[in-house]
CSV table of C-alpha atoms and ligand atoms in Angstrom, one decimal:
chain,number,residue,atom,x,y,z
A,155,UNK,CA,-30.2,77.5,-33.3
A,156,UNK,CA,-26.6,76.2,-32.9
A,157,UNK,CA,-24.0,78.0,-30.7
A,158,UNK,CA,-22.0,80.6,-32.5
A,159,UNK,CA,-18.4,79.6,-32.8
A,160,UNK,CA,-15.3,81.0,-34.5
A,161,UNK,CA,-12.6,78.5,-35.7
A,162,UNK,CA,-9.5,79.5,-37.7
A,163,UNK,CA,-7.1,77.6,-39.9
A,164,UNK,CA,-3.4,78.5,-39.9
A,165,UNK,CA,-0.2,77.2,-41.4
A,166,UNK,CA,2.6,78.0,-43.8
A,167,UNK,CA,1.9,78.2,-47.6
A,168,UNK,CA,1.1,74.8,-49.1
A,169,UNK,CA,0.1,73.2,-45.8
A,170,UNK,CA,-3.4,72.2,-47.1
A,171,UNK,CA,-5.5,74.4,-44.8
A,172,UNK,CA,-7.8,75.7,-47.5
A,173,UNK,CA,-8.6,72.2,-48.7
A,174,UNK,CA,-9.2,71.0,-45.1
A,175,UNK,CA,-11.4,74.0,-44.3
A,176,UNK,CA,-13.6,73.1,-47.2
A,177,UNK,CA,-13.8,69.4,-46.3
A,178,UNK,CA,-14.7,70.3,-42.7
A,179,UNK,CA,-17.4,72.8,-43.8
A,180,UNK,CA,-19.0,70.2,-46.1
A,181,UNK,CA,-19.0,67.5,-43.4
A,182,UNK,CA,-20.6,69.9,-40.9
A,183,UNK,CA,-23.2,71.1,-43.4
A,184,UNK,CA,-24.1,67.5,-44.2
A,185,UNK,CA,-24.6,67.0,-40.4
A,186,UNK,CA,-27.0,70.0,-40.4
A,187,UNK,CA,-24.8,72.7,-39.0
A,188,UNK,CA,-24.9,76.3,-40.5
A,189,UNK,CA,-21.4,77.1,-41.6
A,190,UNK,CA,-19.9,80.3,-42.9
A,191,UNK,CA,-16.6,80.1,-44.7
A,192,UNK,CA,-14.4,83.2,-45.0
A,193,UNK,CA,-10.7,84.1,-45.7
A,194,UNK,CA,-8.1,86.6,-44.7
A,195,UNK,CA,-7.0,88.7,-46.5
A,196,UNK,CA,-10.4,88.8,-48.4
A,197,UNK,CA,-13.7,87.6,-47.2
A,198,UNK,CA,-15.6,90.8,-48.2
A,199,UNK,CA,-15.6,92.9,-51.4
A,200,UNK,CA,-13.4,95.5,-49.7
A,201,UNK,CA,-11.1,92.7,-48.4
A,202,UNK,CA,-10.8,91.2,-51.9
A,203,UNK,CA,-9.6,94.5,-53.3
A,204,UNK,CA,-7.1,94.8,-50.4
A,205,UNK,CA,-5.9,91.2,-51.1
A,206,UNK,CA,-5.1,92.1,-54.7
A,207,UNK,CA,-2.8,94.9,-53.5
A,208,UNK,CA,-1.1,92.7,-50.9
A,209,UNK,CA,-0.4,89.7,-53.1
A,210,UNK,CA,0.5,91.5,-56.4
A,211,UNK,CA,4.2,90.6,-57.0
A,212,UNK,CA,4.5,93.9,-58.8
A,213,UNK,CA,4.0,95.8,-55.5
A,214,UNK,CA,7.6,95.6,-54.4
A,215,UNK,CA,7.6,99.0,-52.7
A,216,UNK,CA,5.1,98.2,-50.0
A,217,UNK,CA,6.7,98.9,-46.6
A,218,UNK,CA,6.3,96.2,-43.9
A,219,UNK,CA,4.1,98.6,-41.8
A,220,UNK,CA,1.9,99.4,-44.8
A,221,UNK,CA,1.5,95.7,-45.4
A,222,UNK,CA,0.7,95.2,-41.7
A,223,UNK,CA,-2.1,97.9,-41.8
A,224,UNK,CA,-3.5,96.5,-45.0
A,225,UNK,CA,-3.9,93.0,-43.5
A,226,UNK,CA,-5.7,94.5,-40.5
A,227,UNK,CA,-7.8,96.7,-42.7
A,228,UNK,CA,-9.1,93.6,-44.5
A,229,UNK,CA,-9.7,91.9,-41.1
A,230,UNK,CA,-11.6,94.8,-39.6
A,231,UNK,CA,-14.1,94.7,-42.5
A,232,UNK,CA,-14.4,90.9,-42.3
A,233,UNK,CA,-15.0,91.0,-38.6
A,234,UNK,CA,-17.8,93.7,-38.9
A,235,UNK,CA,-19.4,92.5,-42.1
A,236,UNK,CA,-19.2,88.7,-41.9
A,237,UNK,CA,-17.7,87.2,-38.8
A,238,UNK,CA,-19.5,88.9,-35.9
A,239,UNK,CA,-22.9,88.9,-37.4
A,240,UNK,CA,-22.6,85.1,-38.2
A,241,UNK,CA,-21.4,84.3,-34.7
A,242,UNK,CA,-24.3,86.3,-33.2
A,243,UNK,CA,-26.7,84.4,-35.5
A,244,UNK,CA,-25.5,81.1,-33.9
A,245,UNK,CA,-23.5,80.0,-37.0
A,246,UNK,CA,-20.1,78.3,-37.1
A,247,UNK,CA,-17.5,80.5,-38.8
A,248,UNK,CA,-14.5,78.9,-40.4
A,249,UNK,CA,-11.8,81.4,-41.3
A,250,UNK,CA,-8.8,80.7,-43.5
A,251,UNK,CA,-6.1,82.6,-41.6
A,252,UNK,CA,-6.6,85.3,-38.9
A,253,UNK,CA,-4.3,87.3,-36.5
A,254,UNK,CA,-2.0,84.4,-35.9
A,255,UNK,CA,-0.9,84.7,-39.5
A,256,UNK,CA,0.0,88.3,-38.9
A,257,UNK,CA,2.0,87.4,-35.8
A,258,UNK,CA,3.8,84.7,-37.8
A,259,UNK,CA,4.3,86.4,-41.1
A,260,UNK,CA,4.7,90.1,-40.2
A,261,UNK,CA,6.0,89.4,-36.7
A,262,UNK,CA,8.5,86.6,-37.2
A,263,UNK,CA,8.8,86.9,-41.1
A,264,UNK,CA,9.1,90.6,-41.4
A,265,UNK,CA,10.5,91.3,-37.9
A,266,UNK,CA,7.8,93.6,-36.7
A,267,UNK,CA,7.2,93.5,-32.9
A,268,UNK,CA,4.3,91.4,-31.7
A,269,UNK,CA,3.1,94.2,-29.3
A,270,UNK,CA,2.3,96.3,-32.4
A,271,UNK,CA,0.4,93.4,-33.9
A,272,UNK,CA,-1.6,92.9,-30.7
A,273,UNK,CA,-2.4,96.6,-30.5
A,274,UNK,CA,-3.7,96.6,-34.1
A,275,UNK,CA,-5.7,93.5,-33.4
A,276,UNK,CA,-7.5,95.3,-30.5
A,277,UNK,CA,-8.4,98.1,-32.9
A,278,UNK,CA,-9.4,95.8,-35.9
A,279,UNK,CA,-11.1,92.9,-34.1
A,280,UNK,CA,-12.4,94.6,-30.9
A,281,UNK,CA,-11.7,91.6,-28.7
A,282,UNK,CA,-12.8,88.9,-31.1
A,283,UNK,CA,-10.6,85.8,-30.7
A,284,UNK,CA,-10.9,82.4,-32.3
A,285,UNK,CA,-12.4,79.8,-30.0
A,286,UNK,CA,-10.2,77.1,-31.6
A,287,UNK,CA,-7.3,77.3,-34.1
A,288,UNK,CA,-6.2,74.4,-36.3
A,289,UNK,CA,-2.5,74.7,-37.2
A,290,UNK,CA,-1.6,72.4,-40.0
A,291,UNK,CA,2.1,71.9,-39.7
A,292,UNK,CA,4.4,70.9,-42.6
A,293,UNK,CA,8.2,71.2,-43.1
A,294,UNK,CA,9.7,73.8,-45.3
A,295,UNK,CA,10.8,71.4,-48.0
A,296,UNK,CA,7.2,70.1,-48.4
A,297,UNK,CA,5.9,73.7,-48.4
A,298,UNK,CA,8.3,74.8,-51.1
A,299,UNK,CA,7.7,71.7,-53.3
A,300,UNK,CA,3.9,72.2,-53.1
A,301,UNK,CA,4.1,75.9,-53.9
A,302,UNK,CA,6.3,75.1,-57.0
A,303,UNK,CA,3.8,72.5,-58.1
A,304,UNK,CA,0.9,74.9,-57.7
A,305,UNK,CA,2.7,77.6,-59.7
A,306,UNK,CA,3.4,75.1,-62.5
A,307,UNK,CA,-0.3,74.2,-62.5
A,308,UNK,CA,-1.8,77.7,-62.4
A,309,UNK,CA,1.0,79.6,-64.2
A,310,UNK,CA,3.7,81.8,-62.7
A,311,UNK,CA,1.5,83.7,-60.3
A,312,UNK,CA,3.6,83.3,-57.3
A,313,UNK,CA,2.4,85.8,-54.6
A,314,UNK,CA,4.7,88.3,-53.0
A,315,UNK,CA,5.0,86.2,-49.8
A,316,UNK,CA,5.3,82.8,-51.7
A,317,UNK,CA,8.3,84.3,-53.3
A,318,UNK,CA,10.2,84.7,-50.0
A,319,UNK,CA,13.0,82.3,-49.3
A,320,UNK,CA,13.4,79.3,-47.0
A,321,UNK,CA,14.7,81.4,-44.1
A,322,UNK,CA,11.5,83.5,-44.1
A,323,UNK,CA,9.2,80.5,-44.1
A,324,UNK,CA,11.3,78.7,-41.4
A,325,UNK,CA,10.9,81.6,-39.1
A,326,UNK,CA,7.1,81.8,-39.8
A,327,UNK,CA,6.7,78.1,-39.1
A,328,UNK,CA,8.8,78.4,-35.9
A,329,UNK,CA,6.6,81.3,-34.6
A,330,UNK,CA,3.4,79.3,-35.4
A,331,UNK,CA,4.7,76.4,-33.3
A,332,UNK,CA,5.6,78.8,-30.4
A,333,UNK,CA,2.1,80.4,-30.6
A,334,UNK,CA,0.5,76.9,-30.4
A,335,UNK,CA,2.7,75.9,-27.4
A,336,UNK,CA,1.8,79.2,-25.6
A,337,UNK,CA,-2.0,78.6,-26.1
A,338,UNK,CA,-2.3,74.9,-26.2
A,339,UNK,CA,-6.0,75.1,-25.2
A,340,UNK,CA,-6.9,77.0,-28.3
A,341,UNK,CA,-4.6,75.4,-30.8
A,342,UNK,CA,-4.7,71.9,-32.2
A,343,UNK,CA,-1.5,71.1,-34.2
A,344,UNK,CA,-2.0,68.5,-37.0
A,345,UNK,CA,0.7,66.9,-39.2
A,346,UNK,CA,-0.1,68.1,-42.7
A,347,UNK,CA,2.1,65.5,-44.4
A,348,UNK,CA,-0.5,62.8,-43.9
A,349,UNK,CA,-3.0,61.9,-46.7
A,350,UNK,CA,-5.8,64.5,-47.1
A,351,UNK,CA,-8.5,62.1,-45.7
A,352,UNK,CA,-6.3,61.3,-42.6
A,353,UNK,CA,-5.7,65.0,-41.9
A,354,UNK,CA,-9.5,65.6,-42.3
A,355,UNK,CA,-10.4,62.8,-39.8
A,356,UNK,CA,-7.9,64.1,-37.3
A,357,UNK,CA,-9.3,67.6,-37.5
A,358,UNK,CA,-12.8,66.4,-37.1
A,359,UNK,CA,-11.8,64.3,-34.1
A,360,UNK,CA,-9.9,67.2,-32.5
A,361,UNK,CA,-12.8,69.7,-32.9
A,362,UNK,CA,-15.6,67.2,-32.0
A,363,UNK,CA,-16.5,69.1,-28.8
A,364,UNK,CA,-16.5,72.5,-30.5
A,365,UNK,CA,-18.5,72.0,-33.7
B,685,TMP,P1,-3.3,82.4,-48.6
B,685,TMP,O1,-2.5,82.0,-49.8
B,685,TMP,O2,-3.2,81.3,-47.5
B,685,TMP,O3,-4.7,82.8,-48.8
B,685,TMP,O4,-2.5,83.6,-47.9
B,685,TMP,C1,-2.1,84.7,-48.6
B,685,TMP,C2,-0.7,85.1,-48.2
B,685,TMP,O5,-0.8,86.2,-47.2
B,685,TMP,C3,0.1,84.1,-47.5
B,685,TMP,O6,1.4,84.1,-48.1
B,685,TMP,C4,0.3,84.5,-46.1
B,685,TMP,C5,0.1,86.0,-46.2
B,685,TMP,N1,-0.5,86.6,-45.0
B,685,TMP,C6,0.3,87.5,-44.2
B,685,TMP,O7,1.5,87.7,-44.5
B,685,TMP,N2,-0.2,88.1,-43.1
B,685,TMP,C7,-1.6,87.9,-42.7
B,685,TMP,O8,-2.0,88.5,-41.7
B,685,TMP,C8,-2.4,87.0,-43.5
B,685,TMP,C9,-3.8,86.8,-43.2
B,685,TMP,C10,-1.8,86.4,-44.6
């Protein structure tokens, strides 16, 4: 049995983390590792229902604190139902976003204080922290251009947070970079503007000792 590990992927919208998480999961499965992929918000049936509420552009009246609690409600369910059991079974869990997203989006983006975010994290995650976090960093122009392209491809289904302006995403990116600098042992920061295969190689290289 492998050693249970918890690795999260973070970054602003359009950074490519979802694609990279899938590539890494496939590479590790091919190498014989048992991998569980999950996502925040989402990852469980309850979480998927919460995700719908959070990302529906029609829900303009959601208060920032309500939003904060809903993100943690989804996370609490994911931790109990999927993440902890998989880690205990010796599996490698790859999670698309976790509490660093809340620190960046609700903390920096919405201006909620990080102590409140940490307090809720203690309630929802009961001390579970990622072993490693891959931050895929891109500039705001690239993020906006990719979001626009995606919306053209899939129709005008821009999520509530995608719809925020450049200032919001700039402060989210800035907070991510600060979090990574504060915990340089946990974070690895990868330039997301490189070709997909190059980014994938760099991630595999950086995580070699953990997977
Ligand atoms: P995704 O498109 O990467 O799945 O993320 C969904 C959106 O939710 C994205 O715009 C970031 C946002 N988000 C937060 O604002 N706070 C959080 O805690 C999480 C997990 C996501």
